[in-house]
Amino acid sequence: MPTGVQLGGYGRGAQAHEAPDLARLLDAVLAETDVPRIRLGSVEPWDLPEGFWAHFQSPRLMPHVHLPLQSGSDAVLKRMARRCKSGDFAQLVAAARGAVPDFQVSTDIIAGFPGETEAEWQQTMDFVAATGFSHLHIFPYSPRAGTRAAAMADQVPEPVKRERTRALHELAARLKTDCLTSQTGRTLPVLIEGLNTDSAGPFAAGFTPSYLPVRLRDAPPDAVGRILPLRLCGVSDDAAALEARLDASAQSGAPATAAARAAQ
């Protein structure tokens, strides 16, 4: 079940009496399929319907969503024509975390949008730090011909954009390490998606329900495509993933269907 961007726009353009939306789509998928793992992609904050987080009471709907923020400064968000203020965004995240245990949120941030002052950039840094995202996609602003932003005055110099991007990557790395560290010692069901290698050797790669990357050394030969109970032992040397081992008390592991792998 592939999912991607603009999920909140599902059903737009349909006949009024049908009134489908993302919430009703989730209801249908949960009611009419047995897909063990359903994971959403990117959803704009203003597209989330009332009571959206209640759907995540189903253990089949993975407790993670990508909510694009772009800036932690309301002034910058206004210049971007974004339809969500930082306070509204913070309330959404708080509601998700209050309703769903271990809920993780990732986001997008643009560094150096036209007119962005040092004070506005600091607001973004402060907001990101306070929110504690599990992962950030970071982009230095790049003008595109024909767009309103490209014609704006006060374009941010490239060296400033590079420095802001560097600082945000540094903060993102600290937040990710904190997030991964908070999960160590737990046993969680991890869907193994493939094989890879790093400086420590080969590993089977997968994700926790809340979309945290996991590396399993000495994986069983049939690990790929299975949901395995893994003990999270610590953070990898490159601080990019959780190191894990198969839980000795529950080694069966459920096979993931092709649909489940697509839903990831």
PDB file of C-alpha atoms in Angstrom, residues 75-82 113-114 141 143-153 155:
ATOM      1  CA  ALA A  75       6.977  35.662  10.296  1.00  0.00           C
ATOM      2  CA  VAL A  76       8.848  33.362   7.924  1.00  0.00           C
ATOM      3  CA  LEU A  77       5.872  31.001   7.702  1.00  0.00           C
ATOM      4  CA  LYS A  78       3.701  33.940   6.672  1.00  0.00           C
ATOM      5  CA  ARG A  79       6.163  34.899   3.916  1.00  0.00           C
ATOM      6  CA  MET A  80       6.110  31.261   2.788  1.00  0.00           C
ATOM      7  CA  ALA A  81       2.283  31.398   2.653  1.00  0.00           C
ATOM      8  CA  ARG A  82       2.140  28.398   4.977  1.00  0.00           C
ATOM      9  CA  PHE A 113      14.295  31.619   3.136  1.00  0.00           C
ATOM     10  CA  PRO A 114      14.309  35.172   1.685  1.00  0.00           C
ATOM     11  CA  TYR A 141      16.616  27.677   0.300  1.00  0.00           C
ATOM     12  CA  PRO A 143      15.382  30.070  -5.689  1.00  0.00           C
ATOM     13  CA  ARG A 144      13.276  28.739  -8.501  1.00  0.00           C
ATOM     14  CA  ALA A 145      12.604  30.955 -11.503  1.00  0.00           C
ATOM     15  CA  GLY A 146       9.057  32.249 -11.696  1.00  0.00           C
ATOM     16  CA  THR A 147       8.214  31.764  -8.033  1.00  0.00           C
ATOM     17  CA  ARG A 148       7.215  34.627  -5.755  1.00  0.00           C
ATOM     18  CA  ALA A 149      10.029  33.821  -3.312  1.00  0.00           C
ATOM     19  CA  ALA A 150      12.683  34.078  -6.013  1.00  0.00           C
ATOM     20  CA  ALA A 151      11.648  37.694  -6.630  1.00  0.00           C
ATOM     21  CA  MET A 152      11.632  38.674  -2.948  1.00  0.00           C
ATOM     22  CA  ALA A 153      14.052  41.247  -1.632  1.00  0.00           C
ATOM     23  CA  GLN A 155      17.813  37.090  -0.406  1.00  0.00           C
TER      24      GLN A 155
END
